[in-house]
Tab-separated table of C-alpha atoms (C1' of nucleotides) in Angstrom:
chain	number	residue	atom	x	y	z
A	25	UNK	CA	-97.008	-47.979	60.472
A	26	UNK	CA	-94.296	-50.030	60.259
A	27	UNK	CA	-94.578	-53.297	58.790
A	28	UNK	CA	-92.966	-56.381	61.337
A	29	UNK	CA	-89.918	-56.317	60.026
A	30	UNK	CA	-89.524	-52.886	61.204
A	31	UNK	CA	-90.336	-52.978	64.459
A	32	UNK	CA	-88.200	-53.785	67.517
A	33	UNK	CA	-87.878	-56.331	71.128
A	34	UNK	CA	-90.445	-53.140	72.629
A	35	UNK	CA	-92.439	-53.364	69.660
A	36	UNK	CA	-92.216	-56.856	69.003
A	37	UNK	CA	-93.476	-57.213	73.504
A	38	UNK	CA	-96.099	-55.022	72.914
A	39	UNK	CA	-97.788	-56.643	69.840
A	40	UNK	CA	-97.327	-59.710	71.195
A	41	UNK	CA	-98.696	-59.403	74.753
A	42	UNK	CA	-101.536	-58.041	72.321
A	43	UNK	CA	-101.663	-61.214	70.673
A	44	UNK	CA	-101.714	-63.192	73.990
A	45	UNK	CA	-104.585	-61.301	75.106
A	46	UNK	CA	-106.648	-61.671	73.077
A	47	UNK	CA	-106.392	-65.192	72.950
A	48	UNK	CA	-106.661	-65.315	76.192
A	49	UNK	CA	-109.818	-62.724	75.930
A	50	UNK	CA	-111.428	-64.502	72.955
A	51	UNK	CA	-110.934	-68.346	74.976
A	52	UNK	CA	-111.598	-67.180	78.498
A	53	UNK	CA	-108.234	-67.642	80.433
A	54	UNK	CA	-106.755	-65.348	82.567
A	55	UNK	CA	-104.319	-62.771	82.816
A	56	UNK	CA	-101.688	-64.012	84.440
A	57	UNK	CA	-98.077	-62.337	85.161
A	58	UNK	CA	-96.637	-65.446	84.828
A	59	UNK	CA	-98.200	-65.974	81.504
A	60	UNK	CA	-96.938	-63.048	80.477
A	61	UNK	CA	-93.240	-63.381	82.297
A	62	UNK	CA	-93.261	-66.669	79.682
A	63	UNK	CA	-94.069	-64.429	76.204
A	64	UNK	CA	-91.984	-62.262	77.503
A	65	UNK	CA	-88.422	-64.100	78.016
A	66	UNK	CA	-88.879	-66.141	74.695
A	67	UNK	CA	-88.871	-63.295	72.965
A	68	UNK	CA	-86.226	-62.428	74.635
A	69	UNK	CA	-84.551	-65.211	73.493
A	70	UNK	CA	-82.665	-65.211	69.440
A	71	UNK	CA	-82.221	-69.322	70.054
A	72	UNK	CA	-84.796	-72.531	70.425
A	73	UNK	CA	-85.473	-73.451	73.653
A	74	UNK	CA	-86.734	-76.043	75.331
A	75	UNK	CA	-89.195	-76.191	78.582
A	76	UNK	CA	-86.116	-77.166	81.089
A	77	UNK	CA	-83.283	-74.432	79.910
A	78	UNK	CA	-86.397	-71.442	80.009
A	79	UNK	CA	-86.963	-72.691	83.546
A	80	UNK	CA	-83.773	-72.475	84.630
A	81	UNK	CA	-82.897	-68.982	82.733
A	82	UNK	CA	-85.862	-67.676	84.105
A	83	UNK	CA	-85.347	-68.733	87.415
A	84	UNK	CA	-81.921	-67.081	87.128
A	85	UNK	CA	-82.577	-63.823	85.896
A	86	UNK	CA	-85.241	-64.347	89.621
A	87	UNK	CA	-88.400	-64.646	88.089
A	88	UNK	CA	-89.282	-68.596	89.337
A	89	UNK	CA	-92.292	-70.139	87.860
A	90	UNK	CA	-92.926	-73.740	87.848
A	91	UNK	CA	-91.485	-76.282	84.958
A	92	UNK	CA	-95.771	-77.374	85.106
A	93	UNK	CA	-95.996	-73.020	83.959
A	94	UNK	CA	-94.212	-73.233	82.316
A	95	UNK	CA	-95.875	-76.860	79.909
A	96	UNK	CA	-99.306	-75.731	80.311
A	97	UNK	CA	-98.421	-71.330	78.954
A	98	UNK	CA	-96.219	-73.334	76.320
A	99	UNK	CA	-99.213	-75.496	75.474
A	100	UNK	CA	-101.654	-71.889	74.757
A	101	UNK	CA	-98.610	-70.227	72.926
A	102	UNK	CA	-98.490	-72.986	70.860
A	103	UNK	CA	-102.059	-72.401	69.523
A	104	UNK	CA	-102.373	-68.525	70.110
A	105	UNK	CA	-99.714	-69.173	67.450
A	106	UNK	CA	-96.758	-66.976	69.214
A	107	UNK	CA	-94.632	-70.564	69.374
A	108	UNK	CA	-93.887	-72.731	66.896
A	109	UNK	CA	-92.603	-76.801	69.100
A	110	UNK	CA	-89.699	-78.468	66.629
A	111	UNK	CA	-88.071	-82.139	67.556
A	112	UNK	CA	-84.980	-81.813	65.965
A	113	UNK	CA	-83.921	-85.633	66.049
A	114	UNK	CA	-83.404	-86.214	70.235
A	115	UNK	CA	-86.106	-86.892	72.197
A	116	UNK	CA	-87.084	-83.625	73.641
A	117	UNK	CA	-89.575	-80.817	72.468
A	118	UNK	CA	-87.721	-76.729	71.026
A	119	UNK	CA	-89.347	-74.041	70.420
A	120	UNK	CA	-89.082	-70.301	69.361
A	121	UNK	CA	-90.829	-67.760	68.643
A	122	UNK	CA	-93.083	-67.917	65.951
A	123	UNK	CA	-94.188	-64.013	65.427
A	124	UNK	CA	-94.208	-62.444	62.433
A	125	UNK	CA	-91.123	-64.914	61.681
A	126	UNK	CA	-90.859	-65.985	58.112
A	127	UNK	CA	-91.863	-69.217	57.503
A	128	UNK	CA	-88.184	-71.504	57.697
A	129	UNK	CA	-87.023	-74.981	57.897
A	130	UNK	CA	-83.999	-76.576	59.603
A	131	UNK	CA	-80.508	-78.199	59.123
A	132	UNK	CA	-79.124	-80.124	61.120
A	133	UNK	CA	-75.139	-81.066	62.761
A	134	UNK	CA	-74.983	-84.667	63.534
A	135	UNK	CA	-72.506	-83.765	65.483
A	136	UNK	CA	-72.583	-80.421	67.188
A	137	UNK	CA	-76.196	-79.976	67.512
A	138	UNK	CA	-76.415	-76.981	66.260
A	139	UNK	CA	-79.181	-75.503	64.166
A	140	UNK	CA	-78.909	-73.309	60.914
A	141	UNK	CA	-82.100	-72.029	58.709
A	142	UNK	CA	-83.118	-71.950	55.703
A	143	UNK	CA	-86.498	-71.868	53.249
A	144	UNK	CA	-87.344	-72.674	49.814
A	145	UNK	CA	-90.290	-72.124	48.705
A	146	UNK	CA	-91.075	-75.780	47.312
A	147	UNK	CA	-91.514	-76.741	50.496
A	148	UNK	CA	-95.207	-75.330	50.534
A	149	UNK	CA	-96.210	-76.437	46.886
A	150	UNK	CA	-95.186	-79.872	49.055
A	151	UNK	CA	-97.379	-78.860	50.914
A	152	UNK	CA	-100.245	-77.736	49.353
A	153	UNK	CA	-99.917	-80.156	46.461
A	154	UNK	CA	-99.557	-83.540	48.435
A	155	UNK	CA	-103.281	-81.801	50.655
A	156	UNK	CA	-104.919	-82.139	47.258
A	157	UNK	CA	-104.107	-85.638	46.076
A	158	UNK	CA	-104.014	-87.055	49.969
A	159	UNK	CA	-107.291	-85.248	50.690
A	160	UNK	CA	-105.716	-84.062	53.592
A	161	UNK	CA	-105.853	-80.528	54.875
A	162	UNK	CA	-102.223	-79.968	55.317
A	163	UNK	CA	-101.724	-77.707	58.552
A	164	UNK	CA	-97.979	-77.120	58.506
A	165	UNK	CA	-94.576	-78.619	58.323
A	166	UNK	CA	-91.427	-79.664	59.633
A	167	UNK	CA	-88.463	-80.586	57.295
A	168	UNK	CA	-85.135	-81.160	58.961
A	169	UNK	CA	-82.189	-81.682	57.297
A	170	UNK	CA	-79.221	-83.431	59.683
A	171	UNK	CA	-76.110	-84.033	57.744
A	172	UNK	CA	-72.283	-82.831	58.878
A	173	UNK	CA	-71.928	-78.740	59.040
A	174	UNK	CA	-68.580	-77.885	57.338
A	175	UNK	CA	-66.405	-77.844	60.157
A	176	UNK	CA	-67.414	-81.146	61.061
A	177	UNK	CA	-67.462	-82.808	57.829
A	178	UNK	CA	-63.485	-80.258	57.425
A	179	UNK	CA	-62.111	-81.258	59.695
A	180	UNK	CA	-63.449	-84.102	61.269
A	181	UNK	CA	-64.622	-82.384	64.391
A	182	UNK	CA	-66.461	-79.582	65.466
A	183	UNK	CA	-66.219	-77.139	68.098
A	184	UNK	CA	-68.669	-76.329	69.461
A	185	UNK	CA	-69.521	-80.183	69.384
A	186	UNK	CA	-71.142	-81.803	73.936
B	234	UNK	CA	-81.280	-112.008	39.131
B	235	UNK	CA	-84.910	-110.217	41.135
B	236	UNK	CA	-84.963	-106.769	41.943
B	237	UNK	CA	-85.431	-105.315	44.661
B	238	UNK	CA	-90.154	-104.725	44.517
B	239	UNK	CA	-89.969	-108.471	43.208
B	240	UNK	CA	-88.662	-109.954	45.832
B	241	UNK	CA	-91.201	-111.864	49.111
B	242	UNK	CA	-90.685	-112.273	52.611
B	243	UNK	CA	-88.928	-114.435	52.644
B	244	UNK	CA	-86.635	-113.256	49.927
B	245	UNK	CA	-86.026	-110.102	51.685
B	246	UNK	CA	-85.292	-111.178	55.275
B	247	UNK	CA	-82.508	-113.289	53.989
B	248	UNK	CA	-80.885	-110.263	52.417
B	249	UNK	CA	-81.138	-107.848	55.878
B	250	UNK	CA	-79.608	-111.156	57.840
B	251	UNK	CA	-77.532	-110.966	55.419
B	252	UNK	CA	-76.316	-107.025	55.637
B	253	UNK	CA	-76.543	-107.385	59.099
B	254	UNK	CA	-74.051	-110.016	59.448
B	255	UNK	CA	-71.593	-108.317	56.969
B	256	UNK	CA	-72.651	-105.625	59.010
B	257	UNK	CA	-71.894	-107.098	62.531
B	258	UNK	CA	-68.520	-108.456	61.215
B	259	UNK	CA	-67.279	-106.110	59.279
B	260	UNK	CA	-67.228	-103.712	62.633
B	261	UNK	CA	-66.079	-106.403	65.432
B	262	UNK	CA	-69.901	-107.161	66.633
B	263	UNK	CA	-71.400	-110.181	67.606
B	264	UNK	CA	-74.416	-112.694	66.001
B	265	UNK	CA	-76.337	-112.558	68.919
B	266	UNK	CA	-79.609	-114.795	68.215
B	267	UNK	CA	-81.514	-111.484	69.647
B	268	UNK	CA	-80.193	-109.394	67.046
B	269	UNK	CA	-81.266	-111.355	63.851
B	270	UNK	CA	-84.797	-111.907	65.627
B	271	UNK	CA	-85.497	-108.335	66.125
B	272	UNK	CA	-84.617	-107.764	63.165
B	273	UNK	CA	-86.718	-111.274	61.912
B	274	UNK	CA	-89.678	-108.787	63.654
B	275	UNK	CA	-89.399	-105.879	62.170
B	276	UNK	CA	-88.916	-107.189	58.516
B	277	UNK	CA	-92.056	-109.235	59.725
B	278	UNK	CA	-93.920	-105.515	59.840
B	279	UNK	CA	-95.778	-103.542	57.633
B	280	UNK	CA	-95.911	-100.495	60.394
B	281	UNK	CA	-94.417	-97.768	61.699
B	282	UNK	CA	-93.178	-98.919	65.781
B	283	UNK	CA	-92.147	-98.524	68.471
B	284	UNK	CA	-89.111	-100.039	70.864
B	285	UNK	CA	-92.086	-100.920	73.465
B	286	UNK	CA	-94.745	-101.652	70.857
B	287	UNK	CA	-92.042	-104.051	69.504
B	288	UNK	CA	-90.975	-105.796	73.356
B	289	UNK	CA	-94.545	-106.065	74.141
B	290	UNK	CA	-95.077	-108.108	70.660
B	291	UNK	CA	-92.154	-110.313	70.672
B	292	UNK	CA	-92.805	-111.260	74.261
B	293	UNK	CA	-96.558	-112.057	73.361
B	294	UNK	CA	-95.176	-114.377	70.255
B	295	UNK	CA	-93.217	-116.099	73.610
B	296	UNK	CA	-89.930	-114.592	72.208
B	297	UNK	CA	-88.935	-112.043	74.763
B	298	UNK	CA	-85.655	-109.589	74.259
B	299	UNK	CA	-85.290	-107.051	76.574
B	300	UNK	CA	-86.365	-103.417	76.424
B	301	UNK	CA	-81.895	-102.127	76.655
B	302	UNK	CA	-81.962	-104.636	74.117
B	303	UNK	CA	-84.053	-103.786	71.718
B	304	UNK	CA	-83.185	-99.765	71.978
B	305	UNK	CA	-79.629	-101.680	71.818
B	306	UNK	CA	-80.248	-103.496	68.447
B	307	UNK	CA	-82.050	-100.783	67.044
B	308	UNK	CA	-78.967	-98.822	67.109
B	309	UNK	CA	-76.937	-100.907	65.422
B	310	UNK	CA	-79.473	-101.213	62.454
B	311	UNK	CA	-80.339	-97.506	62.340
B	312	UNK	CA	-76.273	-97.657	61.778
B	313	UNK	CA	-77.073	-100.358	59.111
B	314	UNK	CA	-79.573	-98.563	57.757
B	315	UNK	CA	-82.361	-101.114	57.942
B	316	UNK	CA	-84.133	-98.780	59.701
B	317	UNK	CA	-85.268	-95.994	60.096
B	318	UNK	CA	-86.107	-93.281	63.150
B	319	UNK	CA	-88.990	-90.895	62.992
B	320	UNK	CA	-90.677	-88.692	65.476
B	321	UNK	CA	-94.185	-87.857	64.707
B	322	UNK	CA	-94.845	-84.827	66.851
B	323	UNK	CA	-94.661	-86.647	69.901
B	324	UNK	CA	-91.789	-87.825	72.263
B	325	UNK	CA	-91.791	-91.394	70.795
B	326	UNK	CA	-89.254	-92.711	69.054
B	327	UNK	CA	-90.483	-95.003	66.167
B	328	UNK	CA	-89.038	-96.577	63.375
B	329	UNK	CA	-90.033	-98.731	60.917
B	330	UNK	CA	-87.645	-100.575	58.020
B	331	UNK	CA	-85.842	-99.765	55.668
B	332	UNK	CA	-84.058	-102.140	53.481
B	333	UNK	CA	-84.700	-101.552	49.466
B	334	UNK	CA	-87.420	-98.643	49.998
B	335	UNK	CA	-88.724	-96.221	48.180
B	336	UNK	CA	-87.442	-92.807	50.301
B	337	UNK	CA	-90.321	-91.737	51.204
B	338	UNK	CA	-92.623	-89.254	53.393
B	339	UNK	CA	-94.924	-89.285	56.295
B	340	UNK	CA	-98.584	-87.471	56.263
B	341	UNK	CA	-99.278	-86.761	60.206
B	342	UNK	CA	-103.552	-86.975	61.303
B	343	UNK	CA	-102.950	-84.334	64.328
B	344	UNK	CA	-106.624	-86.292	64.697
B	345	UNK	CA	-105.634	-90.176	64.545
B	346	UNK	CA	-101.573	-90.188	64.118
B	347	UNK	CA	-102.780	-92.479	61.419
B	348	UNK	CA	-99.438	-92.227	59.183
B	349	UNK	CA	-99.264	-92.111	55.633
B	350	UNK	CA	-96.480	-92.049	52.985
B	351	UNK	CA	-95.859	-89.804	49.599
B	352	UNK	CA	-92.838	-89.401	47.871
B	353	UNK	CA	-91.904	-85.994	46.435
B	354	UNK	CA	-89.425	-86.014	43.845
B	355	UNK	CA	-88.345	-81.652	44.789
B	356	UNK	CA	-87.571	-83.007	48.637
B	357	UNK	CA	-84.118	-84.181	47.685
B	358	UNK	CA	-83.698	-81.658	45.111
B	359	UNK	CA	-84.389	-78.547	48.118
B	360	UNK	CA	-81.580	-81.141	50.078
B	361	UNK	CA	-79.213	-80.963	48.021
B	362	UNK	CA	-79.142	-77.504	47.441
B	363	UNK	CA	-79.328	-76.437	50.645
B	364	UNK	CA	-76.376	-78.673	50.777
B	365	UNK	CA	-75.047	-76.199	48.613
B	366	UNK	CA	-75.089	-73.102	49.695
B	367	UNK	CA	-75.000	-73.556	52.930
B	368	UNK	CA	-72.218	-76.127	52.993
B	369	UNK	CA	-72.931	-78.608	54.709
B	370	UNK	CA	-73.073	-82.295	53.687
B	371	UNK	CA	-76.492	-83.415	54.100
B	372	UNK	CA	-77.232	-87.710	54.612
B	373	UNK	CA	-81.156	-87.876	55.373
B	374	UNK	CA	-84.012	-84.700	55.709
B	375	UNK	CA	-86.989	-85.397	57.045
B	376	UNK	CA	-90.468	-83.943	56.618
B	377	UNK	CA	-92.991	-83.897	58.711
B	378	UNK	CA	-97.013	-82.696	57.306
B	379	UNK	CA	-99.160	-82.134	59.606
B	380	UNK	CA	-103.408	-82.106	58.897
B	381	UNK	CA	-106.861	-83.410	59.708
B	382	UNK	CA	-107.270	-86.577	57.070
B	383	UNK	CA	-110.418	-86.356	54.931
B	384	UNK	CA	-112.561	-87.810	57.771
B	385	UNK	CA	-111.446	-85.249	60.379
B	386	UNK	CA	-111.856	-82.576	57.827
B	387	UNK	CA	-116.013	-83.459	56.260
B	388	UNK	CA	-117.217	-85.317	59.908
B	389	UNK	CA	-114.811	-83.232	61.982
B	390	UNK	CA	-113.522	-86.187	63.973
B	391	UNK	CA	-111.551	-89.777	62.642
B	392	UNK	CA	-112.799	-93.208	63.170
B	393	UNK	CA	-109.588	-94.085	64.617
B	394	UNK	CA	-109.030	-91.820	67.227
B	395	UNK	CA	-107.151	-93.033	70.479
C	62	DG	C1'	-61.096	-119.258	78.042
C	63	DT	C1'	-61.817	-113.866	77.284
C	64	DT	C1'	-64.701	-110.408	75.647
C	65	DT	C1'	-69.191	-108.379	74.444
C	66	DG	C1'	-72.818	-108.840	74.659
C	67	DT	C1'	-77.712	-109.466	77.421
C	68	DG	C1'	-81.697	-108.759	81.319
C	69	DC	C1'	-82.949	-107.089	85.082
C	70	DA	C1'	-83.614	-103.198	88.182
C	71	DA	C1'	-81.899	-98.472	88.993
C	72	DA	C1'	-81.639	-94.197	88.104
C	73	DT	C1'	-82.085	-90.590	84.026
C	74	DT	C1'	-84.132	-87.437	82.108
C	75	DT	C1'	-89.201	-85.207	80.069
C	76	DT	C1'	-93.458	-84.644	80.941
C	77	DT	C1'	-97.366	-84.918	83.268
C	78	DT	C1'	-101.853	-85.077	86.864
C	79	DG	C1'	-103.154	-84.392	91.413
C	80	DC	C1'	-104.322	-81.247	95.064
C	81	DA	C1'	-103.373	-77.592	98.188
C	82	DT	C1'	-103.082	-72.221	97.586
C	83	DT	C1'	-103.302	-68.405	95.159
C	84	DA	C1'	-105.089	-64.696	92.446
C	85	DC	C1'	-107.224	-62.954	89.233
C	86	DA	C1'	-111.961	-61.944	87.299
D	78	DT	C1'	-115.818	-65.001	96.456
D	79	DG	C1'	-116.324	-68.212	93.319
D	80	DT	C1'	-112.701	-70.759	90.019
D	81	DA	C1'	-109.339	-70.937	86.848
D	82	DA	C1'	-104.032	-70.752	87.088
D	83	DT	C1'	-99.774	-71.722	90.116
D	84	DG	C1'	-96.164	-74.480	92.082
D	85	DC	C1'	-94.950	-78.695	94.458
D	86	DA	C1'	-94.225	-83.375	94.188
D	87	DA	C1'	-95.501	-87.561	92.694
D	88	DA	C1'	-96.254	-90.164	88.855
D	89	DA	C1'	-96.036	-91.162	84.278
D	90	DA	C1'	-93.413	-92.481	79.505
D	91	DA	C1'	-89.015	-92.830	77.329
D	92	DT	C1'	-84.070	-93.589	77.640
D	93	DT	C1'	-79.748	-94.742	79.177
D	94	DT	C1'	-76.890	-96.987	82.705
D	95	DG	C1'	-74.618	-100.054	86.197
D	96	DC	C1'	-73.640	-104.432	86.526
D	97	DA	C1'	-73.751	-110.129	87.341
D	98	DC	C1'	-74.612	-113.525	84.677
D	99	DA	C1'	-74.176	-116.273	79.640
D	100	DA	C1'	-73.197	-117.054	74.776
D	101	DA	C1'	-70.601	-115.124	70.875
D	102	DC	C1'	-66.177	-116.281	69.247
DNA sequence: GTTTGTGCAAATTTTTTGCATTACA
DNA sequence: TGTAATGCAAAAAATTTGCACAAAC
């Protein structure tokens, strides 16, 4: 049997579709084509996305779902733990696929808004320790580091600046 | 001379007004009554706030500033490091006074939306280590832990639920 | 007296909601 | 066929912007 990391895109698509099917059946929700189309689109991306860009990308590909349906579906995908939600300092929710993804956190350049990922085991330790101390059942966390990427730091500007 | 922690509210008010004055002069901005009124209001609070609640609180006290001015002023206070900005999982910016406040992070109850504070030195270590590794000049971070507070965990409900 | 900053209202942006229609079960 | 889900458009919520007027300097 393959480990998650060995799976290719097709495998992953199949697997997450299966996870979604199980979730929908378990919760008595219908298996609509839109839900699977949105899931596929999300798992075809390798970057963070927001609802509007997802809507536009799908529209451009000729598969048009309404924004309302995307918002609805993302709620389901969040609950099914197939997607995670982030906020990188703006009032705009951003998402990313999460199935079989190693837990990671983000480093955001204040200038080019580029998002980098990193992982540090101490965060999990802090998370569980604080849960114990403060009598909380901590389910997840969000750690964002903000700063200047190397390019901005060295040249005073970033190429990707918006 | 007093340490920051020994200062009372009046002392703090004076000090932060002075910090703001220095900032405004340094940046060639005008010292308007609104800016000081907003600063005073913020430093009179002991909780996180959002722009609209600040607007309503000031209005109720008879000191009415426009929301636009509050948004403008908060930009200045952020830049002057007199206020910090947070997002606790909602698309709503929340703020808190930051002068002489020990760096801390937040634990948020998903049910009652109550926000608790904690501090762990390892976060600073992670922050500087990741900056070194990824060639970033990390200026600040935001760590939020999300979960169920004790009350929610034990009773399935929180008294403060909205 | 200049000009910056404020207030107001309108515009934008992001998300939510209501309701008629579609399509899953 | 009954009902949940979709699409659309309108509403809501948060923030930004434009412009006339007020008040710092």
